[in-house]
Amino acid sequence: MAVEELQSIIKRCQILEEQDFKEEDFGLFQLAGQRCLDEGHIDQLVEIIQNEKNKVIVKNMGWNLVGPVVRCLLWNDKEDDKRKYYFLMLDVLVKLCNPKELLLGLLELIEEPSGKQISQIILLLLQPLQTVIQKLRKNKAYSVGLALSTLWSQLSLLPVPCSEEQVRADDHGLCRCCKALTEFAQPFVEEVTADKENSMENEKLKDELLKFCFKSLKCPLLTAQFPEPSEEAGNDPLRCFASEIIGFLSAIGYPFPKMIFNHGRKKKTWDYLEFEEEEHKQLSDSLASLAYLVFVQGISIDQLPMVLSPSYLLQFNMGHIQVLLQRTEESVFSKGLDLLENGLLRLEDNSLLHQYLEIKSFLTVPQRKKGLAVLQLYINKLESQGKYTLFRCLLNTSNHSGVEAFIIQNIKNQIDVSLKRTHDNKWFTGPQLISLLDLVLLLPEGAETDLLQNSDRIMASLNLLRYLVIKDNENDNQHMFNPSRQSVNAEPNNSFINSSEQTGLWTELEKIEKNFLKPLHIGLNMSKAHYEAEIKNSQEVQKSKDLCSVTVGGEEIPNMPPEMQLKVLHSALFTFDLIESVLARVEELIEMKTKSTL
């Protein structure tokens, strides 16, 4: 019945001119064709569509059947006999129908699905979509841009695999779609490169391809996880996609060095300024992703000029590193650390001038486990002034006891190096060191400071102070406090550098006692009294076998079993005892040194 109905409609339309087709005819043709599909008459429908006599009708009305055919393909993914006819019919419609109408119809179909069906419909329609666009004679660049934008918007909805297992499984089809997408774009890239005259339409097509490349660098490549660079890594589908995108950029006239090293400059050497002004945030993310892919993954790194120095490369990558470190996603943040580490490993220790110091980039770095390792590498590469400036900044901004302890340990190491050198190092001796010690040897809130929460920092500060006291030479110390006792005939000991005069410790001792040692004594007494009272209270509660809350490090931990609470409280007391023992040793050393000068 459906086949006869369709043939009747076609017979009536065969005697009409194209311009005489009515909207009613389009609707009847679509309904009759849909019924043929529903009733399983696909082979007869294909025969009608392929009939040369119906060519004009199919050209004008056939695009309405693409949607029903595609849905049949999605629903009947295991019925091989029928699928053969569905594919055949889709090919015939793509070949015969009006490409403009067909383009819009295909893009509407691509926009419809959600979830795992997104990749299914994209993989199904990319080839027909490519064929349709290539048939267009006008506005090809606009059509390519519209198609790529629609495809990217749908792909951006798919979750990005975050492990090698997920990449292999490719449950949502993102990896397969990325591969298919490069195959879709390839002929348009070749069309741009083949046009030696640089026509206006060709420039527009180049711009659309450039936008697509930038979008792809941001999603999925910015958040995608990549294996360590190796021969096997070359088979990773997302890495292959990245390589294709970078290849496209070079092919259309935007090799990565041209973009990476000019982004953010007032004067650019690449001319696509309009895109940068309109899409600055996206461009920053995309170029940071590009920098990671080139320098860390090594994709197309052979395009990089060999004359560029390691410090130059690091300087220009700092902007990209900062973009990555500002992101909250672990996968993106870790890329920032990897890119930074890659740049630092190219440098020799103590060779990075302080002018290259980028403080903002490191305010969040130490909060991550790998961040501390990279921060240490960065410290090692900086010259003395850079180290000094970085230490001051992080001590003022970190608000993290563990990070501050890490910095204080580095300060101690730099003082030790400075005292052993035969030439003067003003940044970790004398007035500069005293200024730095003012940030180290104090309690942030005096005696009211939470000693448990700041225990790492306090222990590091005490260990630094103990080192400084021990490092002072007793005889030099005597001469410093009583210069008249030095023999005028005594020959200077050139093998030893006067550490007391270099550190300036003893001239600052009164201030250190006021701002650090005395408040620490008071704070320890208060803290120990508080926790001893908490232990006594907990022991009483334990007898009633009730749950209780406990305040540790300024935070209340509710509903803790009494026996667990006691362990926590005793652990806190042990920390205080440890601080107290180191404090006692420091004061003992100070007393010994000061008495020896009398």
Coordinates of C-alpha atoms in Angstrom, one line a residue:
M1 CA 0.0 0.0 0.0
A2 CA 2.8 2.5 0.9
V3 CA 4.7 1.7 -2.3
E4 CA 1.6 2.3 -4.4
E5 CA 0.9 5.5 -2.6
L6 CA 4.5 6.8 -3.2
Q7 CA 4.3 5.8 -6.9
S8 CA 1.0 7.7 -7.2
I9 CA 2.6 10.8 -5.8
I10 CA 5.6 10.5 -8.1
K11 CA 3.4 9.9 -11.1
R12 CA 1.5 13.1 -10.4
C13 CA 4.7 15.1 -9.9
Q14 CA 6.4 13.8 -13.0
I15 CA 4.2 16.0 -15.2
L16 CA 5.0 19.1 -13.2
E17 CA 8.0 21.5 -13.6
E18 CA 10.3 21.9 -10.6
Q19 CA 9.0 25.4 -9.8
D20 CA 5.4 24.0 -9.7
F21 CA 6.1 21.6 -6.9
K22 CA 3.9 22.5 -3.9
E23 CA 4.7 22.2 -0.2
E24 CA 1.9 19.7 0.0
D25 CA 3.8 17.5 -2.5
F26 CA 6.9 17.5 -0.3
G27 CA 5.0 16.5 2.7
L28 CA 3.1 13.6 0.9
F29 CA 6.4 12.4 -0.6
Q30 CA 8.1 12.2 2.8
L31 CA 5.1 10.5 4.5
A32 CA 4.8 7.9 1.8
G33 CA 8.6 7.2 1.8
Q34 CA 8.6 6.9 5.6
R35 CA 5.8 4.4 5.4
C36 CA 7.7 2.3 2.9
L37 CA 10.6 2.2 5.4
D38 CA 8.3 1.3 8.3
E39 CA 6.7 -1.5 6.3
G40 CA 10.1 -2.9 5.2
H41 CA 9.9 -2.1 1.5
I42 CA 13.4 -0.7 1.4
D43 CA 14.4 -2.5 -1.7
Q44 CA 11.5 -1.2 -3.7
L45 CA 12.0 2.3 -2.3
V46 CA 15.7 2.2 -3.5
E47 CA 14.5 1.1 -6.9
I48 CA 12.0 4.1 -7.1
I49 CA 14.7 6.5 -6.0
Q50 CA 17.2 5.2 -8.6
N51 CA 14.8 5.4 -11.5
E52 CA 16.1 8.0 -13.9
K53 CA 12.6 9.3 -14.6
N54 CA 12.3 10.3 -10.9
K55 CA 15.6 12.2 -10.9
V56 CA 14.1 15.7 -10.7
I57 CA 11.7 14.7 -8.0
V58 CA 14.3 13.1 -5.9
K59 CA 16.7 16.1 -6.3
N60 CA 14.1 18.4 -4.8
M61 CA 12.2 16.2 -2.3
G62 CA 14.6 13.3 -1.5
W63 CA 16.5 15.1 1.2
N64 CA 13.4 14.7 3.4
L65 CA 14.1 10.9 3.4
V66 CA 17.7 11.2 4.8
G67 CA 16.5 11.5 8.3
P68 CA 14.3 8.4 8.3
V69 CA 17.0 6.4 6.5
V70 CA 19.6 7.4 9.1
R71 CA 17.4 6.5 12.0
C72 CA 16.7 3.1 10.4
L73 CA 20.5 2.6 10.2
L74 CA 20.9 3.4 13.9
W75 CA 18.0 1.2 15.0
N76 CA 18.8 -1.8 12.7
D77 CA 22.5 -2.0 13.4
K78 CA 22.6 -5.8 13.3
E79 CA 20.2 -6.5 10.4
D80 CA 22.8 -6.8 7.6
D81 CA 20.5 -7.4 4.7
K82 CA 18.4 -4.3 5.3
R83 CA 21.5 -2.2 6.3
K84 CA 22.9 -2.8 2.8
Y85 CA 19.9 -1.2 1.3
Y86 CA 19.8 1.7 3.8
F87 CA 23.4 2.5 2.9
L88 CA 22.7 2.3 -0.8
M89 CA 19.7 4.6 -0.4
L90 CA 21.7 7.1 1.6
D91 CA 24.4 7.1 -1.1
V92 CA 21.9 7.7 -3.8
L93 CA 20.2 10.5 -1.9
V94 CA 23.6 12.2 -1.3
K95 CA 24.4 11.9 -5.0
L96 CA 21.1 13.2 -6.3
C97 CA 19.6 15.6 -3.8
N98 CA 20.1 19.4 -3.6
P99 CA 23.4 19.8 -1.7
K100 CA 22.3 23.0 0.1
E101 CA 19.1 21.4 1.5
L102 CA 21.0 18.2 2.2
L103 CA 23.8 20.0 4.1
L104 CA 21.3 21.6 6.5
G105 CA 19.4 18.3 6.9
L106 CA 22.6 16.4 7.8
L107 CA 23.7 19.0 10.3
E108 CA 20.3 18.9 12.0
L109 CA 20.7 15.1 12.3
I110 CA 24.1 15.5 13.8
E111 CA 22.8 18.0 16.4
E112 CA 19.9 15.7 17.5
P113 CA 21.5 12.9 19.5
S114 CA 23.0 12.8 23.0
G115 CA 25.3 10.4 24.9
K116 CA 26.8 7.5 23.0
Q117 CA 24.6 8.2 20.0
I118 CA 26.6 11.4 19.3
S119 CA 29.6 9.4 18.0
Q120 CA 27.4 6.9 16.2
I121 CA 25.7 9.6 14.1
I122 CA 28.9 11.5 13.5
L123 CA 30.8 8.4 12.2
L124 CA 27.8 7.5 10.0
L125 CA 27.4 11.0 8.4
L126 CA 30.9 12.4 8.1
Q127 CA 31.5 10.9 4.7
P128 CA 28.1 11.9 3.2
L129 CA 28.6 15.4 4.7
Q130 CA 32.1 15.7 3.1
T131 CA 30.6 14.6 -0.3
V132 CA 27.8 17.1 0.0
I133 CA 30.1 20.1 0.8
Q134 CA 32.4 19.2 -2.0
K135 CA 29.4 19.4 -4.4
L136 CA 28.7 23.0 -3.4
R137 CA 29.8 25.7 -5.8
K138 CA 29.2 28.7 -3.6
N139 CA 30.0 29.6 0.0
K140 CA 32.1 26.5 0.5
A141 CA 34.1 28.1 3.2
Y142 CA 31.0 29.1 5.1
S143 CA 29.6 25.5 4.8
V144 CA 32.9 23.9 5.9
G145 CA 33.0 26.3 8.9
L146 CA 29.3 25.5 9.8
A147 CA 30.0 21.8 9.6
L148 CA 33.2 21.8 11.6
S149 CA 31.6 24.0 14.3
T150 CA 28.6 21.7 14.6
L151 CA 30.7 18.6 14.7
W152 CA 33.1 20.1 17.3
S153 CA 30.1 21.3 19.5
Q154 CA 28.8 17.7 19.6
L155 CA 32.2 16.2 20.2
S156 CA 32.8 18.6 23.1
L157 CA 29.9 16.9 24.9
L158 CA 31.7 13.5 24.9
P159 CA 33.8 12.7 28.0
V160 CA 37.5 12.7 27.3
P161 CA 39.3 9.4 28.2
C162 CA 41.6 9.9 31.1
S163 CA 43.6 6.7 31.1
E164 CA 45.1 4.3 28.5
E165 CA 42.4 1.7 29.3
Q166 CA 39.6 4.2 28.6
V167 CA 41.4 5.2 25.4
R168 CA 41.5 1.6 24.2
A169 CA 37.9 1.0 25.2
D170 CA 36.7 4.3 23.6
D171 CA 33.2 3.7 25.1
H172 CA 31.8 7.0 23.9
G173 CA 33.6 6.9 20.5
L174 CA 35.6 10.1 20.9
C175 CA 38.8 8.6 19.6
R176 CA 37.2 7.2 16.6
C177 CA 35.4 10.5 15.9
C178 CA 38.7 12.4 16.1
K179 CA 40.3 10.1 13.5
A180 CA 37.3 10.4 11.2
L181 CA 37.2 14.2 11.7
T182 CA 40.8 14.6 10.4
E183 CA 39.8 12.5 7.4
F184 CA 36.8 14.8 6.9
A185 CA 38.9 17.9 7.0
Q186 CA 41.9 16.6 4.9
P187 CA 40.5 17.5 1.4
F188 CA 39.7 21.0 2.5
V189 CA 43.2 21.5 3.9
E190 CA 44.6 20.2 0.6
E191 CA 42.3 22.6 -1.3
V192 CA 43.8 25.5 0.6
T193 CA 47.3 24.5 0.0
A194 CA 46.7 23.9 -3.7
D195 CA 45.3 27.4 -4.3
K196 CA 48.4 29.4 -5.2
E197 CA 46.4 32.5 -6.0
N198 CA 45.1 32.9 -2.4
S199 CA 41.6 33.9 -3.6
M200 CA 39.1 35.5 -1.1
E201 CA 37.2 32.2 -0.8
N202 CA 40.4 30.4 -0.1
E203 CA 41.3 32.8 2.7
K204 CA 37.9 32.3 4.2
L205 CA 38.3 28.6 4.1
K206 CA 41.8 28.9 5.7
D207 CA 40.2 30.9 8.5
E208 CA 37.5 28.3 9.2
L209 CA 40.1 25.6 9.3
L210 CA 42.3 27.6 11.7
K211 CA 39.3 28.1 14.0
F212 CA 38.7 24.4 13.9
C213 CA 42.3 23.6 14.8
F214 CA 42.2 26.1 17.7
K215 CA 39.0 24.5 19.0
S216 CA 40.4 21.0 18.7
L217 CA 43.6 22.1 20.7
K218 CA 41.3 23.2 23.5
C219 CA 38.8 20.3 23.3
P220 CA 39.6 17.4 23.5
L221 CA 43.4 17.9 23.4
L222 CA 43.8 20.3 26.4
T223 CA 42.3 17.8 28.9
A224 CA 43.3 14.6 27.1
Q225 CA 45.9 12.4 28.8
F226 CA 48.9 11.3 26.7
P227 CA 51.3 8.4 27.3
E228 CA 55.0 9.2 27.8
P229 CA 56.7 10.0 24.5
S230 CA 57.9 6.7 22.9
E231 CA 57.6 4.7 19.8
E232 CA 54.5 3.0 21.1
A233 CA 53.0 6.3 22.0
G234 CA 52.7 7.1 18.3
N235 CA 49.8 4.7 18.1
D236 CA 47.7 6.6 20.7
P237 CA 44.6 7.9 18.9
L238 CA 44.5 11.2 20.6
R239 CA 48.2 11.8 20.1
C240 CA 47.7 11.0 16.4
F241 CA 44.8 13.5 16.3
A242 CA 47.1 16.1 17.9
S243 CA 49.8 15.4 15.3
E244 CA 47.2 15.8 12.5
I245 CA 46.0 19.1 13.9
I246 CA 49.5 20.5 14.2
G247 CA 50.1 19.3 10.6
F248 CA 47.0 21.1 9.4
L249 CA 48.2 24.3 11.0
S250 CA 51.5 24.1 9.2
A251 CA 49.8 23.2 5.9
I252 CA 47.5 26.2 5.9
G253 CA 50.3 28.6 6.8
Y254 CA 50.4 28.7 10.6
P255 CA 53.3 26.6 11.8
F256 CA 53.4 26.4 15.6
P257 CA 56.6 28.5 16.1
K258 CA 54.9 31.4 14.4
M259 CA 52.0 31.3 16.8
I260 CA 53.5 30.2 20.1
F261 CA 56.3 32.8 20.2
N262 CA 54.0 35.7 19.1
H263 CA 50.9 35.2 21.3
G264 CA 50.7 37.9 23.9
R265 CA 53.1 40.3 22.1
K266 CA 52.0 43.8 21.3
K267 CA 53.5 43.4 17.8
K268 CA 52.7 40.1 16.1
T269 CA 54.4 38.5 13.1
W270 CA 51.3 36.5 12.2
D271 CA 48.4 38.3 10.8
Y272 CA 45.3 36.6 12.1
L273 CA 44.6 39.3 14.7
E274 CA 40.8 39.4 14.4
F275 CA 40.5 35.9 15.8
E276 CA 42.7 36.7 18.7
E277 CA 40.8 39.7 19.7
E278 CA 37.4 37.9 19.5
E279 CA 38.5 34.6 21.1
H280 CA 41.4 35.6 23.4
K281 CA 40.6 33.2 26.2
Q282 CA 40.1 30.3 23.9
L283 CA 43.2 31.2 22.0
S284 CA 45.3 31.2 25.2
D285 CA 44.1 27.8 26.2
S286 CA 44.7 26.5 22.7
L287 CA 48.2 27.8 22.4
A288 CA 49.1 26.5 25.8
S289 CA 47.8 23.1 24.7
L290 CA 49.9 23.5 21.5
A291 CA 53.0 24.3 23.5
Y292 CA 52.6 21.2 25.7
L293 CA 52.1 19.0 22.7
V294 CA 55.2 20.3 21.0
F295 CA 57.7 20.6 23.9
V296 CA 56.5 17.8 26.2
Q297 CA 55.1 15.3 23.7
G298 CA 57.7 16.2 21.0
I299 CA 55.1 16.5 18.2
S300 CA 56.7 18.3 15.2
I301 CA 59.4 19.7 17.5
D302 CA 61.8 19.4 14.6
Q303 CA 60.2 22.5 13.2
L304 CA 61.7 24.5 16.0
P305 CA 64.7 26.7 15.1
M306 CA 67.8 25.1 16.6
V307 CA 69.3 28.5 17.5
L308 CA 66.9 29.3 20.3
S309 CA 68.5 29.1 23.8
P310 CA 66.9 27.2 26.7
S311 CA 66.3 30.4 28.7
Y312 CA 64.6 32.0 25.6
L313 CA 62.3 28.9 25.2
L314 CA 61.4 29.0 28.9
Q315 CA 60.7 32.7 28.9
F316 CA 58.2 32.4 26.1
N317 CA 56.6 29.3 27.5
M318 CA 56.0 30.9 30.9
G319 CA 52.8 32.5 29.6
H320 CA 51.5 29.1 28.4
I321 CA 52.6 27.5 31.7
Q322 CA 50.7 30.1 33.7
V323 CA 47.6 29.4 31.6
L324 CA 47.8 25.7 32.4
L325 CA 48.6 26.2 36.1
Q326 CA 45.6 28.4 36.5
R327 CA 43.2 25.6 35.5
T328 CA 41.6 23.5 38.3
E329 CA 41.5 20.3 36.3
E330 CA 44.2 18.0 37.5
S331 CA 45.0 16.8 33.9
V332 CA 45.5 20.4 32.7
F333 CA 47.4 21.5 35.8
S334 CA 49.8 18.6 35.5
K335 CA 50.5 19.6 31.9
G336 CA 51.6 23.0 33.2
L337 CA 54.0 21.3 35.5
D338 CA 55.3 19.0 32.8
L339 CA 55.8 21.9 30.4
L340 CA 57.7 23.9 33.2
E341 CA 59.8 20.8 34.1
N342 CA 60.6 20.3 30.4
G343 CA 61.9 23.9 30.1
L344 CA 63.9 23.7 33.3
L345 CA 65.6 20.5 32.5
R346 CA 67.2 22.2 29.5
L347 CA 69.0 24.7 31.8
E348 CA 72.1 24.5 33.9
D349 CA 71.8 25.0 37.7
N350 CA 72.0 28.6 38.9
S351 CA 71.9 29.9 35.4
L352 CA 68.4 31.4 35.2
L353 CA 68.5 35.1 35.6
H354 CA 66.0 36.7 38.1
Q355 CA 64.5 38.7 35.2
Y356 CA 62.9 35.4 34.0
L357 CA 61.2 34.9 37.4
E358 CA 57.5 34.4 37.1
I359 CA 56.1 34.6 40.6
K360 CA 52.4 34.3 39.7
S361 CA 52.9 30.9 38.1
F362 CA 54.1 29.4 41.4
L363 CA 51.5 30.5 43.9
T364 CA 49.5 27.3 43.4
V365 CA 52.3 25.0 42.3
P366 CA 53.5 23.8 45.8
Q367 CA 50.0 22.6 46.7
R368 CA 50.4 19.5 44.5
K369 CA 52.7 16.6 45.1
K370 CA 54.6 16.9 41.8
G371 CA 54.5 20.7 42.2
L372 CA 57.0 20.6 45.0
A373 CA 59.4 18.6 42.9
V374 CA 59.1 21.0 40.0
L375 CA 59.4 24.0 42.3
Q376 CA 62.6 22.5 43.7
L377 CA 63.9 22.1 40.1
Y378 CA 63.0 25.7 39.4
I379 CA 64.8 26.9 42.6
N380 CA 67.9 25.0 41.5
K381 CA 68.0 26.7 38.1
L382 CA 67.5 30.3 39.4
E383 CA 70.5 32.5 40.2
S384 CA 70.8 33.8 43.8
Q385 CA 68.6 36.9 43.4
G386 CA 65.9 34.9 41.7
K387 CA 65.9 32.4 44.6
Y388 CA 65.8 35.1 47.1
T389 CA 62.9 36.9 45.5
L390 CA 60.9 33.6 45.0
F391 CA 61.5 32.7 48.7
R392 CA 60.2 36.0 49.9
C393 CA 57.1 35.8 47.7
L394 CA 56.2 32.3 48.7
L395 CA 56.7 33.0 52.4
N396 CA 54.3 35.9 52.1
T397 CA 51.6 34.1 50.1
S398 CA 51.6 30.4 50.6
N399 CA 49.6 30.1 53.9
H400 CA 50.6 26.5 54.0
S401 CA 52.9 25.2 56.8
G402 CA 54.3 22.4 54.7
V403 CA 55.2 24.7 51.8
E404 CA 56.7 27.2 54.1
A405 CA 58.8 24.5 55.8
F406 CA 60.0 23.5 52.3
I407 CA 61.0 27.1 51.5
I408 CA 62.8 27.5 54.9
Q409 CA 64.8 24.4 54.2
N410 CA 65.9 25.8 50.9
I411 CA 66.9 29.0 52.6
K412 CA 69.1 27.0 55.0
N413 CA 70.7 25.3 52.0
Q414 CA 71.4 28.6 50.2
I415 CA 72.9 30.1 53.4
D416 CA 75.2 27.0 53.7
V417 CA 76.3 27.4 50.1
S418 CA 76.9 31.1 50.5
L419 CA 79.0 30.6 53.6
K420 CA 81.2 28.0 51.9
R421 CA 81.9 30.2 48.8
T422 CA 85.1 32.3 48.6
H423 CA 83.2 35.2 47.0
D424 CA 80.6 37.3 48.5
N425 CA 76.9 36.4 48.1
K426 CA 74.9 39.4 49.3
W427 CA 71.5 37.7 48.9
F428 CA 71.9 35.1 51.6
T429 CA 74.3 37.0 53.9
G430 CA 74.2 40.3 55.8
P431 CA 71.3 42.7 55.5
Q432 CA 69.5 40.7 52.8
L433 CA 69.6 37.6 54.9
I434 CA 68.4 39.4 58.0
S435 CA 65.4 40.8 56.0
L436 CA 64.6 37.2 54.9
L437 CA 65.0 35.8 58.5
D438 CA 62.4 38.4 59.7
L439 CA 59.9 36.4 57.6
V440 CA 61.1 33.1 58.9
L441 CA 61.8 33.6 62.6
L442 CA 58.4 34.7 63.9
L443 CA 55.0 33.3 64.8
P444 CA 52.3 34.7 62.4
E445 CA 49.9 35.4 65.3
G446 CA 52.3 35.6 68.2
A447 CA 51.6 33.3 71.1
E448 CA 48.1 32.8 69.8
T449 CA 49.4 31.0 66.7
D450 CA 48.0 27.5 66.2
L451 CA 51.2 25.5 66.8
L452 CA 49.9 22.2 65.6
Q453 CA 48.7 23.6 62.3
N454 CA 52.0 25.4 61.9
S455 CA 54.3 22.7 63.3
D456 CA 56.1 22.0 60.0
R457 CA 57.0 25.6 59.6
I458 CA 58.0 26.0 63.3
M459 CA 60.3 23.0 63.2
A460 CA 62.0 24.2 60.0
S461 CA 62.5 27.6 61.5
L462 CA 64.0 26.2 64.7
N463 CA 66.3 23.9 62.7
L464 CA 67.4 26.9 60.6
L465 CA 68.1 28.9 63.8
R466 CA 70.0 26.0 65.3
Y467 CA 72.1 25.7 62.1
L468 CA 73.0 29.5 62.3
V469 CA 74.0 29.3 65.9
I470 CA 76.2 26.2 65.4
K471 CA 77.7 27.6 62.2
D472 CA 79.1 30.6 64.0
N473 CA 82.8 30.1 64.9
E474 CA 83.4 30.7 68.6
N475 CA 86.6 32.7 68.2
D476 CA 85.1 34.9 65.5
N477 CA 82.1 35.3 67.7
Q478 CA 84.3 36.5 70.6
H479 CA 85.9 39.0 68.3
M480 CA 82.6 40.2 67.1
F481 CA 81.3 40.8 70.7
N482 CA 84.7 42.0 72.0
P483 CA 86.9 43.3 69.2
S484 CA 89.6 44.4 71.6
R485 CA 90.5 40.8 72.3
Q486 CA 91.7 40.3 68.8
S487 CA 95.5 40.4 68.5
V488 CA 96.8 43.1 66.1
N489 CA 99.5 40.6 65.0
A490 CA 97.0 37.8 64.3
E491 CA 97.0 36.8 60.7
P492 CA 93.7 36.4 59.0
N493 CA 92.5 32.9 58.4
N494 CA 91.8 33.1 54.6
S495 CA 90.4 29.5 54.6
F496 CA 87.5 30.5 56.8
I497 CA 84.8 33.1 56.0
N498 CA 83.5 34.9 59.1
S499 CA 80.0 33.5 59.2
S500 CA 78.9 35.5 62.2
E501 CA 79.6 38.8 60.4
Q502 CA 78.0 37.4 57.2
T503 CA 74.8 36.1 58.8
G504 CA 74.3 39.0 61.2
L505 CA 72.6 36.6 63.5
W506 CA 73.9 37.9 66.8
T507 CA 73.0 41.5 66.2
E508 CA 69.4 40.3 65.6
L509 CA 69.2 38.0 68.6
E510 CA 67.1 40.3 70.8
K511 CA 64.5 40.7 68.0
I512 CA 64.5 36.9 67.4
E513 CA 63.8 36.2 71.0
K514 CA 61.0 38.8 71.1
N515 CA 59.3 37.8 67.9
F516 CA 59.9 34.1 67.9
L517 CA 61.4 32.3 70.9
K518 CA 59.4 33.9 73.8
P519 CA 56.0 33.7 72.0
L520 CA 56.8 30.1 71.1
H521 CA 57.4 29.3 74.8
I522 CA 54.1 30.9 75.8
G523 CA 52.3 29.2 72.9
L524 CA 53.7 25.8 73.9
N525 CA 52.6 26.2 77.5
M526 CA 49.1 27.3 76.4
S527 CA 48.8 24.5 73.8
K528 CA 50.0 21.8 76.1
A529 CA 47.6 22.9 78.8
H530 CA 44.7 22.9 76.4
Y531 CA 45.5 19.4 75.1
E532 CA 46.1 17.9 78.5
A533 CA 42.7 19.2 79.5
E534 CA 41.2 17.6 76.4
I535 CA 42.9 14.3 77.3
K536 CA 41.5 14.4 80.8
N537 CA 38.0 15.2 79.4
S538 CA 38.3 12.4 76.9
Q539 CA 39.3 9.9 79.6
E540 CA 36.2 10.8 81.6
V541 CA 34.0 10.5 78.5
Q542 CA 35.6 7.1 77.7
K543 CA 34.2 5.7 80.9
S544 CA 30.6 6.5 79.7
K545 CA 31.4 5.0 76.3
D546 CA 29.8 7.9 74.4
L547 CA 30.9 9.5 71.2
C548 CA 32.5 12.9 71.5
S549 CA 34.0 15.7 69.5
V550 CA 37.5 16.9 69.6
T551 CA 39.2 20.2 68.4
V552 CA 42.5 19.6 66.6
G553 CA 44.4 22.3 64.7
G554 CA 41.5 24.7 65.1
E555 CA 39.0 22.3 63.5
E556 CA 36.3 20.3 65.3
I557 CA 36.1 16.6 64.4
P558 CA 32.7 15.3 65.6
N559 CA 31.5 11.9 66.7
M560 CA 35.0 10.4 67.3
P561 CA 35.3 7.3 69.5
P562 CA 37.1 8.2 72.8
E563 CA 39.9 5.8 72.2
M564 CA 40.6 7.4 68.8
Q565 CA 40.3 10.9 70.3
L566 CA 43.0 10.0 72.8
K567 CA 45.4 8.9 70.1
V568 CA 44.9 12.2 68.3
L569 CA 45.4 14.2 71.4
H570 CA 48.5 12.3 72.5
S571 CA 49.9 12.7 69.0
A572 CA 49.5 16.5 69.3
L573 CA 51.3 16.5 72.7
F574 CA 54.1 14.5 71.1
T575 CA 54.5 17.2 68.4
F576 CA 54.6 19.9 71.1
D577 CA 57.2 17.9 73.0
L578 CA 59.3 17.6 69.9
I579 CA 59.1 21.4 69.2
E580 CA 60.0 22.0 72.9
S581 CA 63.0 19.8 72.8
V582 CA 64.4 21.5 69.7
L583 CA 63.6 24.9 71.2
A584 CA 65.5 24.0 74.4
R585 CA 68.5 22.9 72.4
V586 CA 68.5 26.1 70.4
E587 CA 68.4 28.2 73.6
E588 CA 71.1 26.1 75.1
L589 CA 73.4 26.7 72.1
I590 CA 72.7 30.4 72.2
E591 CA 73.5 30.5 75.9
M592 CA 76.8 28.6 75.4
K593 CA 77.8 30.9 72.6
T594 CA 77.0 34.1 74.4
K595 CA 78.8 33.0 77.6
S596 CA 81.9 32.1 75.6
T597 CA 82.2 35.8 74.5
L598 CA 82.4 37.1 78.1

